[in-house]
C-alpha positions as CSV (number, residue, x, y, z in Angstrom):
1,X,96.5,138.6,82.4
2,X,94.0,136.2,81.6
3,X,91.1,136.1,83.1
4,X,89.9,133.6,86.2
5,X,86.4,132.5,87.1
6,X,85.2,132.2,90.9
7,X,82.3,130.4,91.5
8,X,80.4,130.4,95.1
9,X,77.6,127.8,95.7
10,X,75.9,129.6,98.6
11,X,73.3,128.4,100.8
12,X,72.4,130.3,104.0
13,X,75.6,132.3,104.3
14,X,74.5,135.4,105.1
15,X,76.8,135.7,108.1
16,X,80.0,135.2,106.0
17,X,79.1,136.0,102.6
18,X,80.3,139.6,102.3
19,X,83.4,139.0,104.2
20,X,84.2,136.2,101.5
21,X,83.4,138.6,98.2
22,X,85.4,141.5,100.0
23,X,88.3,139.3,100.2
24,X,87.8,138.2,96.3
25,X,87.1,142.2,95.3
26,X,90.1,143.4,97.0
27,X,92.5,140.8,94.9
28,X,95.9,142.2,93.6
29,X,95.0,140.1,90.7
30,X,92.0,142.2,89.2
31,X,91.3,139.8,85.8
32,X,88.5,137.9,87.3
33,X,84.8,137.2,87.3
34,X,82.7,136.2,89.9
35,X,79.6,134.3,90.0
36,X,77.5,132.9,93.4
37,X,75.1,130.4,92.6
38,X,72.2,130.7,95.5
39,X,70.8,127.1,96.2
40,X,67.2,128.7,97.6
41,X,68.7,129.8,100.5
42,X,66.3,130.5,103.3
43,X,68.3,133.5,105.3
44,X,68.8,136.7,103.2
45,X,71.8,135.9,101.3
46,X,70.1,136.4,98.2
47,X,68.9,140.1,98.9
48,X,72.6,140.7,100.5
49,X,74.0,139.5,97.1
50,X,71.4,141.5,95.3
51,X,72.7,144.6,97.2
52,X,76.3,144.5,95.7
53,X,76.6,146.6,92.7
54,X,80.1,145.5,91.7
55,X,80.0,144.7,87.9
56,X,82.0,141.7,88.4
57,X,79.6,140.0,90.4
58,X,76.8,137.8,88.5
59,X,74.2,135.9,90.5
60,X,72.5,132.6,89.4
61,X,70.0,131.0,91.3
62,X,69.4,127.1,91.1
63,X,65.9,125.9,89.5
64,X,66.0,123.0,92.8
65,X,68.0,122.4,95.6
66,X,70.9,120.5,95.2
67,X,73.4,118.6,97.0
68,X,76.9,119.7,97.9
69,X,78.4,117.4,95.1
70,X,75.4,118.4,92.7
71,X,76.6,122.3,93.4
72,X,79.7,121.7,93.1
73,X,79.3,120.3,89.5
74,X,76.9,123.1,88.7
75,X,79.4,125.3,89.2
76,X,82.0,123.4,86.7
77,X,79.4,123.8,84.4
78,X,78.9,127.8,84.9
79,X,82.9,128.1,84.5
80,X,84.0,130.1,81.8
81,X,87.7,130.1,81.7
82,X,90.5,127.7,81.7
83,X,91.6,128.3,85.3
84,X,88.9,128.5,87.8
85,X,88.1,128.3,91.6
86,X,85.1,127.0,93.7
87,X,85.4,129.0,96.5
88,X,83.3,128.2,100.0
89,X,80.7,130.8,101.1
90,X,82.5,131.3,104.2
91,X,86.0,131.2,103.7
92,X,88.4,134.2,102.5
93,X,91.4,134.5,100.3
94,X,94.4,136.2,101.3
95,X,95.2,139.6,98.8
96,X,97.5,137.7,96.7
97,X,95.8,134.4,96.2
98,X,94.8,134.9,92.8
99,X,98.1,136.4,91.7
100,X,100.0,133.5,93.1
101,X,98.3,130.8,92.0
102,X,97.7,131.9,88.2
103,X,101.4,132.2,88.2
104,X,101.7,128.9,89.4
105,X,99.5,127.3,87.1
106,X,101.3,129.0,84.3
107,X,104.7,127.8,85.6
108,X,103.5,124.6,85.8
109,X,101.0,124.1,82.9
110,X,101.3,120.0,82.9
111,X,99.5,120.3,86.3
112,X,95.5,119.8,86.1
113,X,94.9,121.6,89.5
114,X,97.0,123.3,92.2
115,X,96.4,124.0,96.2
116,X,97.6,126.2,98.8
117,X,98.8,126.2,102.6
118,X,96.4,127.9,104.2
119,X,95.5,129.6,107.8
120,X,92.8,128.5,109.8
121,X,90.2,131.0,111.2
122,X,87.2,130.9,113.9
123,X,83.5,132.0,113.1
124,X,84.6,135.5,114.2
125,X,87.4,135.8,111.3
126,X,90.3,135.6,114.2
127,X,93.2,133.1,113.2
128,X,93.6,130.2,115.4
129,X,95.8,127.1,115.7
130,X,93.7,123.9,114.5
131,X,95.4,120.8,115.7
132,X,94.3,118.7,113.0
133,X,94.6,121.0,110.4
134,X,98.0,122.2,111.7
135,X,99.1,118.8,111.8
136,X,98.2,118.6,107.9
137,X,100.6,121.7,107.1
138,X,103.6,120.5,109.3
139,X,103.1,117.3,107.5
140,X,102.6,118.5,103.7
141,X,103.5,121.9,103.1
142,X,107.7,122.6,102.8
143,X,109.6,125.6,102.9
144,X,110.0,125.1,99.3
145,X,107.7,127.3,97.1
146,X,106.2,124.4,94.9
147,X,106.1,120.6,95.7
148,X,105.5,118.9,92.4
149,X,105.6,115.1,92.7
150,X,105.4,112.3,90.2
151,X,101.5,111.2,90.0
152,X,102.6,107.9,91.3
153,X,104.3,109.2,94.5
154,X,101.0,111.9,95.1
155,X,99.0,109.2,94.3
156,X,100.7,106.9,97.5
157,X,100.2,109.8,99.8
158,X,96.5,110.7,98.8
159,X,95.2,107.8,99.5
160,X,96.7,107.5,103.1
161,X,94.6,111.1,103.9
162,X,93.1,114.1,102.1
163,X,95.3,116.9,102.8
164,X,94.1,118.9,100.2
165,X,92.1,122.1,101.4
166,X,89.1,121.8,98.8
167,X,88.1,125.7,98.5
168,X,92.0,126.6,98.1
169,X,92.0,124.7,94.9
170,X,92.4,126.3,91.3
171,X,91.2,124.2,88.7
172,X,92.5,123.9,85.1
173,X,89.0,122.9,83.1
174,X,90.4,120.3,80.6
175,X,90.7,118.0,83.7
176,X,86.9,117.8,84.0
177,X,86.9,117.2,80.2
178,X,88.9,114.6,80.7
179,X,88.3,112.2,83.5
180,X,84.8,113.9,83.9
181,X,83.0,115.7,87.0
182,X,82.8,115.3,90.7
183,X,81.2,112.0,91.8
184,X,77.6,112.7,92.8
185,X,77.3,109.3,94.6
186,X,79.5,110.8,97.3
187,X,78.1,113.4,99.6
188,X,81.1,114.0,101.7
189,X,84.3,112.9,100.0
190,X,83.8,113.8,96.5
191,X,86.7,116.1,96.7
192,X,89.1,113.5,97.6
193,X,87.7,111.1,95.3
194,X,88.3,113.8,92.4
195,X,91.8,114.2,93.5
196,X,92.7,110.3,93.4
197,X,91.2,110.0,90.1
198,X,93.1,112.9,88.7
199,X,96.2,110.9,89.7
200,X,94.9,107.6,88.9
201,X,94.6,109.0,85.2
202,X,98.6,109.9,85.6
203,X,98.0,114.0,85.7
204,X,99.8,115.9,88.0
205,X,98.7,118.0,91.5
206,X,100.9,120.8,92.5
207,X,101.0,122.4,96.2
208,X,101.8,125.9,96.3
209,X,103.6,126.4,99.6
210,X,102.4,129.9,100.6
211,X,99.6,130.4,103.0
212,X,97.2,132.0,100.4
213,X,94.1,131.1,102.0
214,X,91.9,131.3,105.3
215,X,89.9,128.1,106.1
216,X,87.0,128.9,108.7
217,X,86.5,126.4,111.4
218,X,82.8,125.9,112.8
219,X,81.1,125.0,115.8
220,X,78.8,122.3,114.5
221,X,75.6,120.6,116.9
222,X,76.7,117.5,117.7
223,X,73.7,115.8,116.1
224,X,74.6,117.3,113.0
225,X,78.4,116.3,113.5
226,X,77.7,112.8,114.1
227,X,75.6,112.2,111.0
228,X,77.9,114.2,108.8
229,X,81.0,111.9,110.3
230,X,79.3,108.5,110.0
231,X,78.6,109.1,106.3
232,X,82.3,110.5,105.6
233,X,83.7,107.6,107.5
234,X,81.6,105.1,105.3
235,X,82.2,106.9,101.9
236,X,86.0,106.9,102.8
237,X,85.9,103.2,103.3
238,X,83.8,102.4,99.9
239,X,85.9,105.0,98.0
240,X,89.5,104.4,99.1
241,X,88.7,100.7,98.5
242,X,87.6,101.3,94.9
243,X,90.6,103.3,93.9
244,X,93.2,100.7,95.4
245,X,91.5,97.9,93.3
246,X,91.4,100.5,90.0
247,X,95.3,101.1,91.2
248,X,95.8,97.2,91.2
249,X,94.2,96.5,88.1
250,X,96.4,99.7,86.2
251,X,99.6,97.5,88.0
252,X,100.6,101.0,89.9
253,X,103.8,99.6,92.2
254,X,101.5,100.0,95.6
255,X,103.4,100.1,98.8
256,X,100.6,99.5,101.1
257,X,98.0,97.1,102.0
258,X,93.7,97.3,101.8
259,X,94.1,97.0,105.4
260,X,96.3,99.9,105.9
261,X,93.9,101.8,104.1
262,X,91.0,101.1,106.6
263,X,93.4,101.6,109.5
264,X,94.1,104.9,108.8
265,X,90.3,105.6,108.5
266,X,89.9,103.9,111.8
267,X,92.6,106.4,112.8
268,X,90.6,109.6,111.7
269,X,87.5,108.0,113.5
270,X,89.6,107.0,116.6
271,X,91.1,110.8,116.7
272,X,87.0,112.3,116.9
273,X,86.2,109.8,119.6
274,X,89.3,111.3,121.4
275,X,88.2,114.6,120.8
276,X,84.4,114.0,122.1
277,X,85.8,112.1,125.1
278,X,87.8,115.2,125.9
279,X,84.8,117.4,125.6
280,X,83.0,115.1,127.5
281,X,80.5,114.4,124.8
282,X,80.2,110.9,125.9
283,X,76.9,109.5,124.0
284,X,78.4,111.2,120.6
285,X,82.1,109.3,121.1
286,X,80.0,105.6,122.0
287,X,77.9,106.3,118.8
288,X,81.2,106.4,117.0
289,X,82.8,103.6,118.8
290,X,79.8,101.8,118.1
291,X,80.5,102.1,114.0
292,X,84.5,101.6,114.7
293,X,83.7,98.4,116.3
294,X,81.2,97.2,113.6
295,X,82.9,98.8,110.6
296,X,86.8,97.4,111.8
297,X,86.3,94.2,113.2
298,X,89.5,92.3,112.4
299,X,91.4,95.4,114.1
300,X,92.8,94.6,117.5
301,X,90.2,95.9,120.0
302,X,92.6,96.5,122.9
303,X,94.7,99.1,120.7
304,X,91.4,101.2,121.0
305,X,91.5,100.9,124.5
306,X,95.5,101.6,124.8
307,X,94.7,104.9,122.8
308,X,91.5,106.0,124.7
309,X,92.6,105.1,128.2
310,X,94.6,108.1,128.7
311,X,91.7,110.3,128.5
312,X,90.5,108.8,131.5
313,X,92.9,110.9,133.8
314,X,91.4,114.1,132.3
315,X,87.6,113.2,133.8
316,X,86.0,111.0,136.4
317,X,83.1,110.3,134.4
318,X,85.2,109.6,131.0
319,X,87.3,107.3,133.1
320,X,84.6,105.0,134.5
321,X,83.3,104.7,131.3
322,X,86.6,103.8,129.9
323,X,87.1,101.5,132.7
324,X,83.9,99.6,131.7
325,X,84.5,99.5,128.1
326,X,88.2,98.3,128.7
327,X,86.4,95.4,130.7
328,X,84.4,94.6,128.3
329,X,86.5,94.5,125.5
330,X,89.3,92.9,127.0
331,X,87.2,90.3,128.2
332,X,85.9,89.3,124.9
333,X,89.4,89.1,123.3
334,X,90.4,86.6,126.4
């Protein structure tokens, strides 16, 4: 049995890190080494880690605090085996995750990375159905054991949306030696960017159609969510534009236009706006809507109203605001 290295970047992870580590220690596949890299946590994460006596655990503390992407690259640099994983501090492996993923990577040695189907869990660890992630599951994970597409077909799909759950991925170290590390100009889409680069360099990605991973959904403060989301939308536009033109230069036979890419980002943004309105987060929704109107000026604005207007039936305040918005937008278009 070959060894697998699991590396976890940790920052203020005291609430979940023990559960995460237990899911690793209890793996059916026992040939692994585990490293947690603490990014100067301000809570009790480090003391919790130092109290664990399992010899398979190594603890490292960064010399200085890093961004998310810099932490990911730091994990890659510390990896010691051909196959390795970058686990999140709050997620949970199913007991057979390593066993199934190692078998998948060894069965398909030509693949650069593999990722798997997943459950979603809440902050208490209970399995839940999150509609956005459940939609991803239904669209992309099939009943067959593996999905292994040609790099071009996978590229076309991945440019339409990121369906890979980042901490579910098992990496082959050689891909980083081939195409480089995560691009640290990004704060939110560094993983999506990396997957597309894998495909642009004619490497393959394997989907393991088994639910081997538990992805935790957190409730965020609205101000944090807004800043994070607006950065994400801007980065998505920039990153997808870059890779679209790279594919054109490589003369890939594309079946979509640059405008189609922007439309998909807009749809993601619109989805978030609708969810905010349903939760009566009016100010947050309108801040995002303002960003949408500035970032996607060529889109038919009437579609925004048509998409959001049904929500008016679910709340008087929201409905009145959407009525007002509809008059403004439709009036400008006439």
